[in-house]
PDB file of C-alpha atoms in Angstrom:
ATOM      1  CA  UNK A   1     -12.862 -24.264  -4.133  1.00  0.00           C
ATOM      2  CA  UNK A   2      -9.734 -23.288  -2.320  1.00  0.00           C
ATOM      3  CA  UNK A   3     -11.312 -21.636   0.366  1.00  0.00           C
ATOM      4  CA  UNK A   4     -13.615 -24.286   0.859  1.00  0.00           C
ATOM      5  CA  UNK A   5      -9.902 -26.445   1.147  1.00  0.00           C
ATOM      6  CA  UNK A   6      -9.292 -23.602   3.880  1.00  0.00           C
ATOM      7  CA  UNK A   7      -6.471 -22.097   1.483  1.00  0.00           C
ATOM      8  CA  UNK A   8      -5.420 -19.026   2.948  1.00  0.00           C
ATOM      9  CA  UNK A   9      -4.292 -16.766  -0.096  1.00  0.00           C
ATOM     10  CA  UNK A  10      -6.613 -13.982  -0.639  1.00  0.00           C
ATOM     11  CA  UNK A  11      -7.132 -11.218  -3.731  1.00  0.00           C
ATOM     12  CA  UNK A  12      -5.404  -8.084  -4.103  1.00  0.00           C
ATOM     13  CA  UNK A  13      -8.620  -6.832  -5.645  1.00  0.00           C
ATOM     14  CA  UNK A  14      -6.883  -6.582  -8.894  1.00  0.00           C
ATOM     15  CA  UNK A  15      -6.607  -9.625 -10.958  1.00  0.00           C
ATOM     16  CA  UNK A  16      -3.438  -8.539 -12.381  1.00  0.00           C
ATOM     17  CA  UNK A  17      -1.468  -8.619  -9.809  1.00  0.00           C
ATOM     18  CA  UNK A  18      -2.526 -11.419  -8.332  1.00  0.00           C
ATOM     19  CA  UNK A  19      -1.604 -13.257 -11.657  1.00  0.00           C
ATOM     20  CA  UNK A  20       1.829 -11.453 -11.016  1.00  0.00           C
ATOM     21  CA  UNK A  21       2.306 -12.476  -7.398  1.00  0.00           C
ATOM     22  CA  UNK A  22      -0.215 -15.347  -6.649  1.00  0.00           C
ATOM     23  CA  UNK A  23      -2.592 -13.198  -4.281  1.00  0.00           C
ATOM     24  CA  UNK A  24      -1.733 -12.920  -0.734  1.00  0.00           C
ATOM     25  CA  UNK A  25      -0.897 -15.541   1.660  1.00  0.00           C
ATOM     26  CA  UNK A  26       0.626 -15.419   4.983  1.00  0.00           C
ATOM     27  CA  UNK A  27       3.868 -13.698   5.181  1.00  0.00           C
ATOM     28  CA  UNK A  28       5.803 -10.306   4.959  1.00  0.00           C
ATOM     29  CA  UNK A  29       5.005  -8.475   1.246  1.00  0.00           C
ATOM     30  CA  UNK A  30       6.938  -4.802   1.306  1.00  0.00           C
ATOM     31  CA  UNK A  31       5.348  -1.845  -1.410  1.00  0.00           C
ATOM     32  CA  UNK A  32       8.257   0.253  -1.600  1.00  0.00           C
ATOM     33  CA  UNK A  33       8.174   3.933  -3.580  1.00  0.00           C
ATOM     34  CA  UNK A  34       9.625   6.933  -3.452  1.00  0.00           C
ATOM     35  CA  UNK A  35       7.500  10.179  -1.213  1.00  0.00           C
ATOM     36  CA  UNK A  36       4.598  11.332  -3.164  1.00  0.00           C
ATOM     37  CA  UNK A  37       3.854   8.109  -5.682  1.00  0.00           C
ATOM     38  CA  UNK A  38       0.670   6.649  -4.240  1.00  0.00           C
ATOM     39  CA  UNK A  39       1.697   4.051  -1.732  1.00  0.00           C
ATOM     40  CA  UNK A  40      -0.556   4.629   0.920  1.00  0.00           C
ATOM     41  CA  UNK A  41      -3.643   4.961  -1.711  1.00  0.00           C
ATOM     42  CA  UNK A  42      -2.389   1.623  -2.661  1.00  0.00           C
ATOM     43  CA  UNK A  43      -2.377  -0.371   0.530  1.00  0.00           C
ATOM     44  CA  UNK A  44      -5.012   1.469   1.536  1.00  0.00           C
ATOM     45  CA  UNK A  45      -7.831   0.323  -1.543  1.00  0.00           C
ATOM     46  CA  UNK A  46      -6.009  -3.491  -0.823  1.00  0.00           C
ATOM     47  CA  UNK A  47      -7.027  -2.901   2.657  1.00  0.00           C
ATOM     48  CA  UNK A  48     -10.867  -1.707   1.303  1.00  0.00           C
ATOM     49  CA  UNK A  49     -11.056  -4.878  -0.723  1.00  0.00           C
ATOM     50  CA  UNK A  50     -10.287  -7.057   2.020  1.00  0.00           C
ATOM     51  CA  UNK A  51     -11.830  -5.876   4.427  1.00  0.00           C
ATOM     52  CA  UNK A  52     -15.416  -6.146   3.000  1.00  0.00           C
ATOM     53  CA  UNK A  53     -15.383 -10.078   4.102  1.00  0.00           C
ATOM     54  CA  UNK A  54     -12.132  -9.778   6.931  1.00  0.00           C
ATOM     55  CA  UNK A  55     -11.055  -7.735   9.861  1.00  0.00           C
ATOM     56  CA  UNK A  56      -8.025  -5.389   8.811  1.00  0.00           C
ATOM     57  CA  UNK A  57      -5.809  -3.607  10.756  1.00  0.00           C
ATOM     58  CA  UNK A  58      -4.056  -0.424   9.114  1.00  0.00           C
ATOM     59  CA  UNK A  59      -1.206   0.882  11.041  1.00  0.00           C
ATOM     60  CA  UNK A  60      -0.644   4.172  10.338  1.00  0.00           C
ATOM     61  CA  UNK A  61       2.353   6.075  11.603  1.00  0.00           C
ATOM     62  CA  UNK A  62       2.146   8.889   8.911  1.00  0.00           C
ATOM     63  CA  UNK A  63      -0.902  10.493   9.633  1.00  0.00           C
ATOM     64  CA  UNK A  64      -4.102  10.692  11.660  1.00  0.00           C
ATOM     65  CA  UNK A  65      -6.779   8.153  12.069  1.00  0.00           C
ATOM     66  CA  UNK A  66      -8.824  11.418  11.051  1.00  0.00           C
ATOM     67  CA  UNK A  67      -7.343  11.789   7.495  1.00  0.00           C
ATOM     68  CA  UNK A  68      -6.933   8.056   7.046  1.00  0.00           C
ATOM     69  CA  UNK A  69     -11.212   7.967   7.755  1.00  0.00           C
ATOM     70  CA  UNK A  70     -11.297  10.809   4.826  1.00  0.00           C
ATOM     71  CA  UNK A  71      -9.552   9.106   2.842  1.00  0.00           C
ATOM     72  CA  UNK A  72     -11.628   5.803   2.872  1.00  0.00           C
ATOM     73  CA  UNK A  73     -14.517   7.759   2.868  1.00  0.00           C
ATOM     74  CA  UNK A  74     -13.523   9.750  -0.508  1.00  0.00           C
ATOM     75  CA  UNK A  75     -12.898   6.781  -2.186  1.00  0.00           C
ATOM     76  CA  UNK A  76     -16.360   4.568  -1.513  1.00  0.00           C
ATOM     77  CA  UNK A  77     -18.107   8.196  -2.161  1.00  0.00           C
ATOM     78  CA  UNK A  78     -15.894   8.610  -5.429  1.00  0.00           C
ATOM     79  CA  UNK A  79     -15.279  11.942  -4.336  1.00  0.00           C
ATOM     80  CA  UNK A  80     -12.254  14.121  -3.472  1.00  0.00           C
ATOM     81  CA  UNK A  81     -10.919  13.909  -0.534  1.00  0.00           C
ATOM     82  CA  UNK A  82      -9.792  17.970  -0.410  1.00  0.00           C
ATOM     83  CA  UNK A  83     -13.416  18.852  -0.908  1.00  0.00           C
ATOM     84  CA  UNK A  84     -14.101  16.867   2.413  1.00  0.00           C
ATOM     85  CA  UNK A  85     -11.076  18.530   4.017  1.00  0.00           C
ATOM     86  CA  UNK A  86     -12.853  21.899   2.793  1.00  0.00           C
ATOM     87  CA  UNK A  87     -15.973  21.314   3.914  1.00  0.00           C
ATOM     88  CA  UNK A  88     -17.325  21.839   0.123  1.00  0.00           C
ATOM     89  CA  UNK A  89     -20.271  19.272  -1.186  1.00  0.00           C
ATOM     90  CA  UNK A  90     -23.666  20.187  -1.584  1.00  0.00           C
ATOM     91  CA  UNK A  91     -26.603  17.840  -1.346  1.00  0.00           C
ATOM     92  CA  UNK A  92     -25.707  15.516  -3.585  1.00  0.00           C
ATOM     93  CA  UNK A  93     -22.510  14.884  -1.908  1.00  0.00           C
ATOM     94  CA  UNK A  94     -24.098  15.066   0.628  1.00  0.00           C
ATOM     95  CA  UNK A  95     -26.441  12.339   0.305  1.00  0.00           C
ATOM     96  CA  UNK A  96     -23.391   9.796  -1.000  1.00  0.00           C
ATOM     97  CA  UNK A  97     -21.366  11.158   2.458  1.00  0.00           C
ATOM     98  CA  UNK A  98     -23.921   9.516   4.218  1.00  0.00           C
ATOM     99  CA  UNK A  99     -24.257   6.761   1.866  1.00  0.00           C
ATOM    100  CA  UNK A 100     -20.290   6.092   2.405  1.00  0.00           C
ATOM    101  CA  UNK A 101     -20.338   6.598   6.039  1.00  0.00           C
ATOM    102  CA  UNK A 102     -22.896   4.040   7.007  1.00  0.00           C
ATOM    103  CA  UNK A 103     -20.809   1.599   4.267  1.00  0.00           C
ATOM    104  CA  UNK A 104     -17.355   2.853   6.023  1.00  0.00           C
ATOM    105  CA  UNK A 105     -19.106   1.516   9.317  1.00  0.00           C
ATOM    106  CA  UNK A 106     -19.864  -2.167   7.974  1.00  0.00           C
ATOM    107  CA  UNK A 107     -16.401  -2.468   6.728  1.00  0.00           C
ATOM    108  CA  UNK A 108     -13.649  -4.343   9.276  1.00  0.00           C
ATOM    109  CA  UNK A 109     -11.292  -1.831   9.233  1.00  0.00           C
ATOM    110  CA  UNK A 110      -9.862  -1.166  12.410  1.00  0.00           C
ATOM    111  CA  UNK A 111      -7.465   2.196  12.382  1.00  0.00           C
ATOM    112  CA  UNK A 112      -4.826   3.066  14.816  1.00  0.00           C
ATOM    113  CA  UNK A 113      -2.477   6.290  14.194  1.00  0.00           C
ATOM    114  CA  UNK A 114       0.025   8.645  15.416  1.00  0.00           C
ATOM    115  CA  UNK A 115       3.788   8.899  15.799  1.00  0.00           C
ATOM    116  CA  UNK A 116       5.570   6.690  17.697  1.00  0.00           C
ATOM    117  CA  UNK A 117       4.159   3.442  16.967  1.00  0.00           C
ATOM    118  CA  UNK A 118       6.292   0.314  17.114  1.00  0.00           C
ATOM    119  CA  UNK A 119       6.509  -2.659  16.322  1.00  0.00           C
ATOM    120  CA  UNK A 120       5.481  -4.073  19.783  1.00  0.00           C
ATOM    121  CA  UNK A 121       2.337  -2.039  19.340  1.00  0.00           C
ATOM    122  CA  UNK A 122       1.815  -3.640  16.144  1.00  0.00           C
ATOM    123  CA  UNK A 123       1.444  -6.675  17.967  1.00  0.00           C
ATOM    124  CA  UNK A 124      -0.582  -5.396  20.617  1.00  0.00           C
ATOM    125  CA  UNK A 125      -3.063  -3.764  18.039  1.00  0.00           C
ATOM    126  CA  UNK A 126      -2.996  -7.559  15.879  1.00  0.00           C
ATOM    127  CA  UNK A 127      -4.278  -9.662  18.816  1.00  0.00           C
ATOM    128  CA  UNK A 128      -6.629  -6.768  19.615  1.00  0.00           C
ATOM    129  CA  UNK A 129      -8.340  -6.981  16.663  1.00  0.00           C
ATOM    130  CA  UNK A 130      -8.201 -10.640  16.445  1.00  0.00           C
ATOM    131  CA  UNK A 131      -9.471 -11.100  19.419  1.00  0.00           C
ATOM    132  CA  UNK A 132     -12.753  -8.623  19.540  1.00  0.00           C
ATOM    133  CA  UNK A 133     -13.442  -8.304  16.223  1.00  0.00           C
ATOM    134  CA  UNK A 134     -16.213 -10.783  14.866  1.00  0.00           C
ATOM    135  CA  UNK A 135     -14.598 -11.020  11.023  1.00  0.00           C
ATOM    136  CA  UNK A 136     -11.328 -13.307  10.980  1.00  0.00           C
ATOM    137  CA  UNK A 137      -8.029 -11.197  11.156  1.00  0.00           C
ATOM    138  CA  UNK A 138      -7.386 -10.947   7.509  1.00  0.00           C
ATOM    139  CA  UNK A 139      -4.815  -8.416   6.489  1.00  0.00           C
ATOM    140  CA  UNK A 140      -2.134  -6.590   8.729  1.00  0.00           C
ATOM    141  CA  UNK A 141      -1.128  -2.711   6.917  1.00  0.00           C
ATOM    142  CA  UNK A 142       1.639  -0.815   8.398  1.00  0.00           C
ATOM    143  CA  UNK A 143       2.197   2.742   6.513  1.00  0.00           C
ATOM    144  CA  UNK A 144       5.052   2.991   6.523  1.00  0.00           C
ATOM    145  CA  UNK A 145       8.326   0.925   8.204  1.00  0.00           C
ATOM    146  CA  UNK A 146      10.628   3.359   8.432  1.00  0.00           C
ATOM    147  CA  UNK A 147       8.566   5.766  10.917  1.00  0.00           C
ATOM    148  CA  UNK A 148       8.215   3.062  13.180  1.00  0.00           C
ATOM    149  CA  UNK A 149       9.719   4.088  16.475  1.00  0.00           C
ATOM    150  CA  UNK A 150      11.545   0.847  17.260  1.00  0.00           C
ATOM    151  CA  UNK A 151      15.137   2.082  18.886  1.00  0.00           C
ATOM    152  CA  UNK A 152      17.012  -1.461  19.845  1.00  0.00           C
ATOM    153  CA  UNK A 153      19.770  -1.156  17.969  1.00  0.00           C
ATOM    154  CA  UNK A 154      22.977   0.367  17.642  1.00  0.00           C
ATOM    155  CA  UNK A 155      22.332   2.426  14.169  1.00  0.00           C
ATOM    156  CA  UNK A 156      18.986   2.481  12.004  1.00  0.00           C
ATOM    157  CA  UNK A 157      19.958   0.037  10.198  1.00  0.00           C
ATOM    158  CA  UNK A 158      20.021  -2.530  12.523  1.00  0.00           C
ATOM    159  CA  UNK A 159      16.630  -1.022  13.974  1.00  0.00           C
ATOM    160  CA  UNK A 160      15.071  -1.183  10.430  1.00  0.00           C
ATOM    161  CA  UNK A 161      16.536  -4.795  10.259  1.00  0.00           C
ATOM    162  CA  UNK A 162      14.622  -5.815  14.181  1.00  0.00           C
ATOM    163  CA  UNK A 163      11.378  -4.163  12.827  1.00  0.00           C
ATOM    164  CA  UNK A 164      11.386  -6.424   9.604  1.00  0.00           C
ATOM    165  CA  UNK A 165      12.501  -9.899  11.523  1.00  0.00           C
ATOM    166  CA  UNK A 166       9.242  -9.128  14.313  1.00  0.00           C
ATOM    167  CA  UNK A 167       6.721  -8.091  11.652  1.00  0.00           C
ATOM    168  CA  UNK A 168       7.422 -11.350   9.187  1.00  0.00           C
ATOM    169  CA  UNK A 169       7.139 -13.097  12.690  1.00  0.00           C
ATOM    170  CA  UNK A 170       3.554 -11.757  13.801  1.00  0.00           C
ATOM    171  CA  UNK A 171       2.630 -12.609   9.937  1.00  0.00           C
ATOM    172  CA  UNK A 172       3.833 -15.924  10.188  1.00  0.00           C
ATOM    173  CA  UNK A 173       2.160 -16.718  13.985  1.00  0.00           C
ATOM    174  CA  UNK A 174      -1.501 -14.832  12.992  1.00  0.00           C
ATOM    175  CA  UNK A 175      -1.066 -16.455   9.649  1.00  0.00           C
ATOM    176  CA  UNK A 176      -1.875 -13.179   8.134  1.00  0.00           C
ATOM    177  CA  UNK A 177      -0.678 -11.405   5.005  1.00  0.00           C
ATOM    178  CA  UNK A 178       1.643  -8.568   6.532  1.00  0.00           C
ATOM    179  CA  UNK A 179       1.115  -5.624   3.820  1.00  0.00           C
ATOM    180  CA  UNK A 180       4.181  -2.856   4.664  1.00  0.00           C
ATOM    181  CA  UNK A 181       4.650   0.606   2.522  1.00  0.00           C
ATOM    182  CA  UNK A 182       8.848   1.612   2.617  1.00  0.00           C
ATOM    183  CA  UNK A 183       9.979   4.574   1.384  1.00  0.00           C
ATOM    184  CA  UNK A 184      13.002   3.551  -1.467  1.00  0.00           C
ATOM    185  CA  UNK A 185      16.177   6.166  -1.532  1.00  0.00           C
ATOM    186  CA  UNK A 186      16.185   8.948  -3.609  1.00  0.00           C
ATOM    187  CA  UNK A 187      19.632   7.059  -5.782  1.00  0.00           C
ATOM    188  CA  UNK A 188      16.900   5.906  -8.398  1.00  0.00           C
ATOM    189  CA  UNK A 189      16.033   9.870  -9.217  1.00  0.00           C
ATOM    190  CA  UNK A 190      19.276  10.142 -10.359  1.00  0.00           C
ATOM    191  CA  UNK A 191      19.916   7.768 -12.663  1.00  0.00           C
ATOM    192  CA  UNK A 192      19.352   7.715 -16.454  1.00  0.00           C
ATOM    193  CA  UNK A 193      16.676   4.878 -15.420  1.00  0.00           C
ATOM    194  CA  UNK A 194      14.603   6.247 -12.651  1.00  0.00           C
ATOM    195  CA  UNK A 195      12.852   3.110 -12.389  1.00  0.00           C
ATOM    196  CA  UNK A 196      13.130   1.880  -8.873  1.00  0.00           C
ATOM    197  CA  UNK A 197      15.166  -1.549  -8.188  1.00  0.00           C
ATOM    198  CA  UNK A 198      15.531  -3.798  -5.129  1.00  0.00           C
ATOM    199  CA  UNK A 199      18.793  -2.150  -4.034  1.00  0.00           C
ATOM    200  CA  UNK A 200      16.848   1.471  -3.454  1.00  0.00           C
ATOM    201  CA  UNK A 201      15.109  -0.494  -0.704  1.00  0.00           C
ATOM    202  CA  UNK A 202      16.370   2.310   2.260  1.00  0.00           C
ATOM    203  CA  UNK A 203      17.624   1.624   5.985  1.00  0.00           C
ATOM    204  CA  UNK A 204      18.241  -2.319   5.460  1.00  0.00           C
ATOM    205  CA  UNK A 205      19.343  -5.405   3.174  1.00  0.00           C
ATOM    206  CA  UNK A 206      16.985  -7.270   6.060  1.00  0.00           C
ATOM    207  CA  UNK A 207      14.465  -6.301   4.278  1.00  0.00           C
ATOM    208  CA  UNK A 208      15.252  -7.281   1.395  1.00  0.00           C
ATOM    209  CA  UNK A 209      16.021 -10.714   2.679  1.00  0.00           C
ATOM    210  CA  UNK A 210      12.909 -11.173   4.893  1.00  0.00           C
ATOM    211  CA  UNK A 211      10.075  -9.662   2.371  1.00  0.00           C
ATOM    212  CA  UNK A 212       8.272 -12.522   0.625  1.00  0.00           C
ATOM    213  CA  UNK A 213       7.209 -10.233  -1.672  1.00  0.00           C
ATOM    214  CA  UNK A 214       8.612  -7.102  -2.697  1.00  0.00           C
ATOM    215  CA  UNK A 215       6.303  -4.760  -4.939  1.00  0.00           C
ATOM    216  CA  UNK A 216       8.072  -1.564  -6.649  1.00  0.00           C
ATOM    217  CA  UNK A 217       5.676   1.348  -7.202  1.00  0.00           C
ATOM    218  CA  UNK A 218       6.632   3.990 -10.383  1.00  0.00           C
ATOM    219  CA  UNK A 219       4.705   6.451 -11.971  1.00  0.00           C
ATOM    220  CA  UNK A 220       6.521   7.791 -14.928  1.00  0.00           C
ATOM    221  CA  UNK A 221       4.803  11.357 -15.469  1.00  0.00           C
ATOM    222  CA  UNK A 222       6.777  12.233 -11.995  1.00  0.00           C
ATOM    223  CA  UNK A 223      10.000  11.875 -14.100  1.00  0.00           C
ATOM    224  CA  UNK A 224       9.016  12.863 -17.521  1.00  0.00           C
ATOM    225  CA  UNK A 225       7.400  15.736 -19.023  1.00  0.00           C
ATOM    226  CA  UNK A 226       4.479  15.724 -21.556  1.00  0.00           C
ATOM    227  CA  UNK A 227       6.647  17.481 -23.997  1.00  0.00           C
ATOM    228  CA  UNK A 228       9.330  15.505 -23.233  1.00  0.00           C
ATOM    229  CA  UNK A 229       7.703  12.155 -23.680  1.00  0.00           C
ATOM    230  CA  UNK A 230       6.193  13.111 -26.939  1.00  0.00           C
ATOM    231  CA  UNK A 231       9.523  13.848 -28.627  1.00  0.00           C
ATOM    232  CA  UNK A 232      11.382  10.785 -27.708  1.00  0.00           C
ATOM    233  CA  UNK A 233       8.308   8.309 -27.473  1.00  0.00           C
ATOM    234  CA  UNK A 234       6.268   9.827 -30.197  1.00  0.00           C
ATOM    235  CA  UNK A 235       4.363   6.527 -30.809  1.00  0.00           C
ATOM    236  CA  UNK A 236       3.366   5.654 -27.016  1.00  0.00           C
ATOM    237  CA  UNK A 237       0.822   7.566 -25.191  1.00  0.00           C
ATOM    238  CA  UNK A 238       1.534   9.660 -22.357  1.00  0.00           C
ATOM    239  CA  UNK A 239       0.929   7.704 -18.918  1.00  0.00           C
ATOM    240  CA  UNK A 240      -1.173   9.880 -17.292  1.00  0.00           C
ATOM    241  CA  UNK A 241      -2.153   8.896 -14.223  1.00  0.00           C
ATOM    242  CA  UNK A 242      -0.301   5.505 -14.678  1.00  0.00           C
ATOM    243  CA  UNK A 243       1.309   3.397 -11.873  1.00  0.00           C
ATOM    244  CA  UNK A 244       3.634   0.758 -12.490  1.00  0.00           C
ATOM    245  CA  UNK A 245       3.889  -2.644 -10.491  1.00  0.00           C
ATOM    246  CA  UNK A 246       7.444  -3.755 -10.193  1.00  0.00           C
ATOM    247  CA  UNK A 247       7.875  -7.151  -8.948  1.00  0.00           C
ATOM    248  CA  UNK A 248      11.117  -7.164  -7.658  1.00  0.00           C
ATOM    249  CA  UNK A 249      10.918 -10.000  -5.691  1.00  0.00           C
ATOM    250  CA  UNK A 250       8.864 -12.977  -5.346  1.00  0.00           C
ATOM    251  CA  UNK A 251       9.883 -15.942  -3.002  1.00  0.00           C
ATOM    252  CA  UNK A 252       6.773 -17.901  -3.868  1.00  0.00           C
ATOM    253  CA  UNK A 253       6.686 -18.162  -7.838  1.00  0.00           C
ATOM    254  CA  UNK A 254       9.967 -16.870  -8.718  1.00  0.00           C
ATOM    255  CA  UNK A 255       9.021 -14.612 -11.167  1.00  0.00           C
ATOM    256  CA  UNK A 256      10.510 -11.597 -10.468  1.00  0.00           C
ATOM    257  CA  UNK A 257      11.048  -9.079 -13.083  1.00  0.00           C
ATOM    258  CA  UNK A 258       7.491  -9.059 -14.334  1.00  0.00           C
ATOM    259  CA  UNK A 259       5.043  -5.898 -14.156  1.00  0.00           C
ATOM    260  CA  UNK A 260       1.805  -4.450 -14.215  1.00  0.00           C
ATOM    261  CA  UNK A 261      -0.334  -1.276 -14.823  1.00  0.00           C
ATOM    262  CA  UNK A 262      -2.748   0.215 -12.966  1.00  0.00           C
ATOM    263  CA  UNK A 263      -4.855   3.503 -13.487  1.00  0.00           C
ATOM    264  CA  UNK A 264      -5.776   6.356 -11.199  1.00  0.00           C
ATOM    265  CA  UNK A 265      -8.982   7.085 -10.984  1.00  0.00           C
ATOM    266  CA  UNK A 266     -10.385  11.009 -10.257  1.00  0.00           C
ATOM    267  CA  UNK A 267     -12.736   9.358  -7.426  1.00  0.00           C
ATOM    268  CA  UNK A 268      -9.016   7.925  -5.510  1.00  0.00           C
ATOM    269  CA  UNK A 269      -9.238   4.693  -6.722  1.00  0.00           C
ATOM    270  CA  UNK A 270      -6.822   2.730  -8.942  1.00  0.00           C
ATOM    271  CA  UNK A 271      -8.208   0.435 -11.510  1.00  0.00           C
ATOM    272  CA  UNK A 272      -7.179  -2.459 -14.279  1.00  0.00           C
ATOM    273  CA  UNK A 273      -8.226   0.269 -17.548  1.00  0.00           C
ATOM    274  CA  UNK A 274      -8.062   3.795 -17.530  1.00  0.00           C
TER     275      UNK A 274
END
């Protein structure tokens, strides 16, 4: 009913956490988390969701449009992606490669990679797609802000702070949901709660200030042992394979402060139950 109203707010693919943020409208939404946590895996199953009914662009200035394809491709095979980097999989794998690549193919996923990327080719790549593909521009990823190669500016911080002001822009002109991984400082590691908080944003309070949405990744067995979790929480489980959904900010609903849990799947996928 509120697409047929021409509403633009789409799903996460998780209905979660789009009870905890009210899906994803047009604007700048910022998944911040420390190296090594999952963000990319994140944005990048958002990006699988959407894009079976949109065109989505995934920015990638991390790593190659190569490993970005494996990726994809691992999780619609539910397979790991270092046994495609290896070259192992028999014939049943085989058969679901195939499977996955001819499903990779129908999906609107348009990939563009490599160091150096700014946010003027951001822009570039956004009308690109909007203009040639024929699925409506739905989602715009950028993994992640801070390798972005904008220079105007006299330190990084001001750099960081140009980057965030031009990509909430393009959001707001496309009327697209602007989904951008940061990497948070390393302060939260050291304190006696390593849970991440708005502050550990890195590079810029702009950020802060210009993100509609700002989601906090955590997982918890990164900071805590088995052993050590079992003799101080003896009656909780330990989260294995857990990530925790921060919301540290949310401009729309106000709700900041509330949380959510997803669960890591073997086949790369995160999911509502373990």
């Amino acid at each position: 009913h509120r697409q047929a109203k021409g509403d633009p707010t789409l799903s996460w693919g998780w209905d979660l956490v789009d009870a905890m943020t009210g899906g994803l409208r047009p604007g700048l939404y910022l998944v911040g988390a420390r190296p090594q946590v999952g963000k990319t895996t994140f944005v990048q199953q958002v990006a699988t969701y959407i894009a079976q009914d949109r065109a989505v662009l995934f920015v990638s200035a991390e790593m190659p449009a190569l490993d970005l394809g494996d990726r994809h491709l691992a999780s619609l095979t539910r397979s790991e992606v270092r046994d495609l980097w290896r070259g192992q999989y028999g014939e049943d794998l085989w058969g679901k490669l195939q499977e996955g690549i001819a499903g990779l193919s129908e999906l609107g996923i348009w990939w563009f990679a490599g160091r150096g990327m700014t946010s003027v080719d951001v822009r570039a790549r956004a009308q690109e797609v909007n203009a040639r593909s024929d699925k409506p521009l739905g989602l715009v990823v950028v993994d992640y802000l801070q390798l972005l190669a904008d220079r105007e500016g006299e330190n990084r911080n001001t750099q960081v702070e140009n980057i965030s002001r031009r990509l909430k822009t393009l959001a707001m002109e496309m009327r697209v949901p602007m989904l951008v991984a940061s990497q948070l400082r390393r302060a939260s590691e050291f304190r006696a709660d390593t849970r991440p908080t708005l502050s550990d944003l890195r590079d810029s309070g702009a950020l802060e200030q210009d993100a509609d949405i700002v989601l906090l990744l955590y997982r918890p067995e990164l900071t805590y042992s088995e052993d050590w979790w079992v003799k101080n929480h003896p009656d909780l489980p330990y989260p294995r394979g857990e990530l925790h959904l921060l919301l540290a900010k949310n401009r729309w609903l106000g709700n900041a402060g509330q949380g959510s849990i997803l669960h890591w799947q073997r086949h790369g996928k995160y999911s509502e139950s373990p």
